[in-house]
Amino acid sequence: MRYFRIREDKSLGYTGFVNAAHKWGLPGVDTCPACKATWADISKAYPSVDLSPVTALADFEEARAEPIEEYERLRELVRPLLPPGALVEPGSCMGPMVGPAQGRFGQFVANYSAVLLVRREALEKLQAEGLRGLKGCRMELRFRQRNSPELLELELLPVGRLHPKCLPPHRAPPCPRCGREDISMSKEPVLDAATLPAHLDLFRLADISTAIVCTERFAEACQRLGLDGIVFLPLPTEG
């Protein structure tokens, strides 16, 4: 099986832009007592999750950093609501994206580094092809035009990792308290074949969650159906 990284296709001249954020999110961590880092990562997002049943919903509506004990308390409130396979960390986002949108859109929209949007009709075509793990979630967008498209956010589970050969040999292990990993995308990334999912054709990497990855089945289906807006960059694998 071959794999590809998905990036925005800027060659088509689409002007569509979405300036939105997820409705809810966990706070970042303010000075972890173990690693001393203050940090958050909003790239792990679960737009299907509805936090409205949670008490003190206002605790999830403002982006901020909190002492780790408060982050851990809020994390445990949302954990039962997350989809199977979800990884949660400081800054993780939930609920629909809310905000304005305008312009001319392709079948896919990838002008956010960690978010992939798709027109409803394009998603339905891909699902009819039997592709696995494609979950489109509603958005609360305010369009400034008539005849606006129905865009959905694809919920991308964090699965798979970079192969150790393309990571620094003496990197620090993840923080045992907050889970922070100091990993950046290699100039020549290689996927660890042993960590890649057998049940998903579209996902994000667990260690570089801004990297959206698909199988050759997904790439071939998009090309066959003429679904535009994204390009596919080959990612080698090694066992």
Short mmCIF file of C-alpha atoms in Angstrom, two decimals:
data_model
loop_
_atom_site.label_atom_id
_atom_site.label_comp_id
_atom_site.label_asym_id
_atom_site.label_seq_id
_atom_site.Cartn_x
_atom_site.Cartn_y
_atom_site.Cartn_z
CA MET A 1 0.00 0.00 0.00
CA ARG A 2 1.27 3.46 -0.92
CA TYR A 3 0.57 6.56 1.16
CA PHE A 4 0.39 10.26 0.38
CA ARG A 5 0.40 13.53 2.29
CA ILE A 6 -2.47 15.83 1.35
CA ARG A 7 -1.77 19.51 0.72
CA GLU A 8 -3.72 22.39 -0.79
CA ASP A 9 -3.60 22.69 -4.57
CA LYS A 10 -2.84 26.38 -5.09
CA SER A 11 -2.57 26.10 -8.87
CA LEU A 12 -6.32 26.19 -9.59
CA GLY A 13 -7.00 29.78 -8.61
CA TYR A 14 -9.76 29.09 -6.08
CA THR A 15 -10.45 32.10 -3.87
CA GLY A 16 -12.45 30.31 -1.17
CA PHE A 17 -11.38 30.99 2.39
CA VAL A 18 -12.83 29.88 5.71
CA ASN A 19 -11.95 31.92 8.79
CA ALA A 20 -13.44 29.74 11.50
CA ALA A 21 -12.55 28.05 14.77
CA HIS A 22 -13.99 25.08 16.63
CA LYS A 23 -16.71 25.88 19.12
CA TRP A 24 -15.02 24.26 22.11
CA GLY A 25 -11.54 23.30 23.21
CA LEU A 26 -9.41 22.20 26.11
CA PRO A 27 -7.09 24.79 27.64
CA GLY A 28 -3.37 24.68 27.16
CA VAL A 29 -1.01 23.85 29.99
CA ASP A 30 0.67 26.67 31.89
CA THR A 31 4.14 25.50 32.96
CA CYS A 32 3.95 21.71 33.23
CA PRO A 33 5.54 20.71 36.57
CA ALA A 34 7.47 17.91 34.86
CA CYS A 35 8.85 19.43 31.64
CA LYS A 36 8.29 23.14 32.47
CA ALA A 37 6.67 23.78 29.08
CA THR A 38 3.70 26.07 28.48
CA TRP A 39 1.94 24.75 25.41
CA ALA A 40 -1.17 23.79 23.47
CA ASP A 41 -1.79 22.05 20.14
CA ILE A 42 -5.08 22.74 18.36
CA SER A 43 -4.39 20.36 15.46
CA LYS A 44 -6.13 17.38 17.09
CA ALA A 45 -9.79 18.22 16.48
CA TYR A 46 -12.96 16.20 16.91
CA PRO A 47 -15.79 18.12 15.22
CA SER A 48 -18.35 15.35 15.83
CA VAL A 49 -18.15 15.81 19.61
CA ASP A 50 -21.04 17.70 21.23
CA LEU A 51 -20.04 19.17 24.58
CA SER A 52 -23.42 20.74 25.30
CA PRO A 53 -24.29 18.05 27.92
CA VAL A 54 -21.19 19.00 29.94
CA THR A 55 -21.75 21.23 32.95
CA ALA A 56 -19.76 24.49 33.11
CA LEU A 57 -19.61 24.63 29.32
CA ALA A 58 -18.01 28.07 29.53
CA ASP A 59 -14.79 26.37 30.68
CA PHE A 60 -14.34 25.10 27.10
CA GLU A 61 -15.22 28.27 25.18
CA GLU A 62 -12.14 30.45 25.78
CA ALA A 63 -8.64 29.66 24.54
CA ARG A 64 -6.21 30.02 27.43
CA ALA A 65 -3.54 28.25 29.47
CA GLU A 66 -4.32 26.73 32.87
CA PRO A 67 -2.38 24.89 35.58
CA ILE A 68 -2.09 21.25 34.60
CA GLU A 69 -4.45 20.11 37.33
CA GLU A 70 -7.27 22.16 35.79
CA TYR A 71 -6.46 20.88 32.31
CA GLU A 72 -6.57 17.29 33.60
CA ARG A 73 -9.91 17.88 35.30
CA LEU A 74 -11.47 19.24 32.13
CA ARG A 75 -9.88 16.52 30.01
CA GLU A 76 -11.59 13.82 32.05
CA LEU A 77 -14.96 15.53 31.58
CA VAL A 78 -14.74 15.27 27.80
CA ARG A 79 -12.93 11.96 27.45
CA PRO A 80 -16.12 9.81 27.53
CA LEU A 81 -17.56 11.86 24.65
CA LEU A 82 -14.62 11.42 22.28
CA PRO A 83 -14.72 8.99 19.33
CA PRO A 84 -12.85 5.66 19.59
CA GLY A 85 -9.19 6.14 18.77
CA ALA A 86 -9.09 9.81 19.77
CA LEU A 87 -5.97 11.22 21.37
CA VAL A 88 -6.52 14.19 23.62
CA GLU A 89 -3.95 16.75 24.73
CA PRO A 90 -3.76 20.43 25.75
CA GLY A 91 -5.56 22.55 23.18
CA SER A 92 -7.55 19.71 21.58
CA CYS A 93 -10.66 21.09 19.85
CA MET A 94 -14.24 19.83 19.67
CA GLY A 95 -17.52 20.71 18.04
CA PRO A 96 -18.28 22.41 14.72
CA MET A 97 -16.14 25.14 13.23
CA VAL A 98 -17.88 28.51 13.49
CA GLY A 99 -17.11 31.61 11.46
CA PRO A 100 -17.33 33.43 8.12
CA ALA A 101 -16.48 32.01 4.69
CA GLN A 102 -16.35 33.50 1.23
CA GLY A 103 -15.03 32.97 -2.27
CA ARG A 104 -14.98 30.21 -4.85
CA PHE A 105 -14.32 26.71 -3.50
CA GLY A 106 -13.10 23.47 -5.02
CA GLN A 107 -14.32 20.04 -4.00
CA PHE A 108 -11.80 20.01 -1.15
CA VAL A 109 -10.63 22.96 0.94
CA ALA A 110 -7.24 22.64 2.62
CA ASN A 111 -6.17 26.19 3.42
CA TYR A 112 -5.82 25.25 7.09
CA SER A 113 -2.68 23.22 7.82
CA ALA A 114 -4.51 20.69 10.01
CA VAL A 115 -8.11 20.77 8.73
CA LEU A 116 -9.57 19.22 5.59
CA LEU A 117 -12.98 20.36 4.34
CA VAL A 118 -15.04 18.75 1.61
CA ARG A 119 -18.25 19.50 -0.27
CA ARG A 120 -21.08 17.19 0.74
CA GLU A 121 -21.58 15.85 -2.77
CA ALA A 122 -17.87 14.99 -3.08
CA LEU A 123 -17.92 13.12 0.24
CA GLU A 124 -20.95 11.12 -0.83
CA LYS A 125 -19.18 10.08 -4.02
CA LEU A 126 -16.16 8.88 -2.04
CA GLN A 127 -18.29 6.99 0.45
CA ALA A 128 -20.05 5.27 -2.46
CA GLU A 129 -16.60 4.04 -3.56
CA GLY A 130 -16.28 2.12 -0.29
CA LEU A 131 -13.48 4.22 1.18
CA ARG A 132 -13.05 3.64 4.89
CA GLY A 133 -13.25 6.03 7.81
CA LEU A 134 -14.64 9.08 6.02
CA LYS A 135 -16.73 11.06 8.50
CA GLY A 136 -18.02 14.48 7.49
CA CYS A 137 -19.14 16.83 10.24
CA ARG A 138 -21.40 19.86 9.97
CA MET A 139 -20.00 23.37 10.16
CA GLU A 140 -21.57 26.64 11.26
CA LEU A 141 -20.32 28.92 8.49
CA ARG A 142 -21.62 32.34 7.54
CA PHE A 143 -21.21 32.83 3.79
CA ARG A 144 -21.04 36.29 2.24
CA GLN A 145 -22.49 35.13 -1.07
CA ARG A 146 -25.44 33.41 -2.66
CA ASN A 147 -25.29 29.80 -3.86
CA SER A 148 -22.78 28.88 -1.18
CA PRO A 149 -21.54 25.27 -1.01
CA GLU A 150 -22.31 22.91 1.86
CA LEU A 151 -18.90 22.27 3.36
CA LEU A 152 -18.20 19.53 5.90
CA GLU A 153 -15.15 19.05 8.08
CA LEU A 154 -13.59 15.60 7.85
CA GLU A 155 -12.88 14.13 11.26
CA LEU A 156 -9.32 12.82 11.08
CA LEU A 157 -8.20 10.40 13.77
CA PRO A 158 -4.52 10.59 14.81
CA VAL A 159 -2.98 7.27 13.76
CA GLY A 160 0.46 6.33 12.45
CA ARG A 161 3.88 7.78 13.14
CA LEU A 162 7.08 8.81 11.47
CA HIS A 163 9.76 6.16 11.23
CA PRO A 164 12.50 6.59 13.87
CA LYS A 165 15.10 6.85 11.10
CA CYS A 166 13.90 10.35 10.15
CA LEU A 167 13.80 11.65 13.74
CA PRO A 168 16.72 13.02 15.79
CA PRO A 169 18.50 10.04 17.41
CA HIS A 170 18.77 11.62 20.86
CA ARG A 171 15.37 13.27 21.11
CA ALA A 172 13.75 13.48 24.53
CA PRO A 173 10.91 11.05 25.32
CA PRO A 174 7.35 12.38 25.72
CA CYS A 175 6.73 14.22 28.97
CA PRO A 176 5.29 11.70 31.45
CA ARG A 177 2.86 14.29 32.86
CA CYS A 178 1.55 16.42 29.99
CA GLY A 179 2.51 14.16 27.06
CA ARG A 180 4.40 16.84 25.11
CA GLU A 181 6.66 15.56 22.33
CA ASP A 182 9.19 17.82 20.65
CA ILE A 183 8.98 16.47 17.08
CA SER A 184 9.02 18.38 13.82
CA MET A 185 8.37 17.16 10.29
CA SER A 186 11.49 15.81 8.62
CA LYS A 187 12.55 17.24 5.26
CA GLU A 188 12.44 13.66 3.94
CA PRO A 189 9.65 12.02 6.00
CA VAL A 190 9.27 8.26 6.11
CA LEU A 191 6.24 6.57 7.69
CA ASP A 192 6.59 3.74 10.17
CA ALA A 193 4.68 0.97 8.38
CA ALA A 194 4.02 -0.92 11.62
CA THR A 195 1.97 1.99 13.00
CA LEU A 196 -0.26 2.64 9.98
CA PRO A 197 -3.96 1.74 10.24
CA ALA A 198 -5.49 -1.06 8.20
CA HIS A 199 -9.04 0.29 8.61
CA LEU A 200 -8.70 3.93 7.48
CA ASP A 201 -8.07 5.50 4.09
CA LEU A 202 -7.68 9.00 5.55
CA PHE A 203 -6.11 10.04 8.86
CA ARG A 204 -3.64 12.40 10.49
CA LEU A 205 -0.32 11.35 12.04
CA ALA A 206 -0.30 10.96 15.80
CA ASP A 207 3.12 12.55 16.28
CA ILE A 208 2.81 15.25 13.56
CA SER A 209 -0.90 15.91 13.72
CA THR A 210 -0.80 18.68 11.12
CA ALA A 211 0.16 16.02 8.55
CA ILE A 212 -2.95 14.63 6.79
CA VAL A 213 -2.26 11.26 5.17
CA CYS A 214 -4.28 9.12 2.77
CA THR A 215 -3.94 5.74 1.11
CA GLU A 216 -3.50 5.24 -2.62
CA ARG A 217 -7.14 4.06 -2.68
CA PHE A 218 -8.25 7.52 -1.55
CA ALA A 219 -5.91 9.34 -3.96
CA GLU A 220 -6.96 7.20 -6.93
CA ALA A 221 -10.66 7.64 -6.16
CA CYS A 222 -10.29 11.43 -5.96
CA GLN A 223 -8.45 11.53 -9.28
CA ARG A 224 -10.91 9.19 -10.98
CA LEU A 225 -13.88 11.24 -9.77
CA GLY A 226 -12.27 14.56 -10.69
CA LEU A 227 -12.33 15.91 -7.12
CA ASP A 228 -10.04 18.91 -6.99
CA GLY A 229 -8.58 21.31 -4.43
CA ILE A 230 -5.82 19.05 -3.09
CA VAL A 231 -2.59 17.45 -4.28
CA PHE A 232 -1.02 14.18 -3.18
CA LEU A 233 2.65 14.04 -2.15
CA PRO A 234 4.11 10.51 -1.92
CA LEU A 235 5.24 9.35 1.54
CA PRO A 236 7.59 6.35 1.64
CA THR A 237 7.15 3.71 4.33
CA GLU A 238 9.56 1.44 6.11
CA GLY A 239 8.85 -1.46 8.44
#
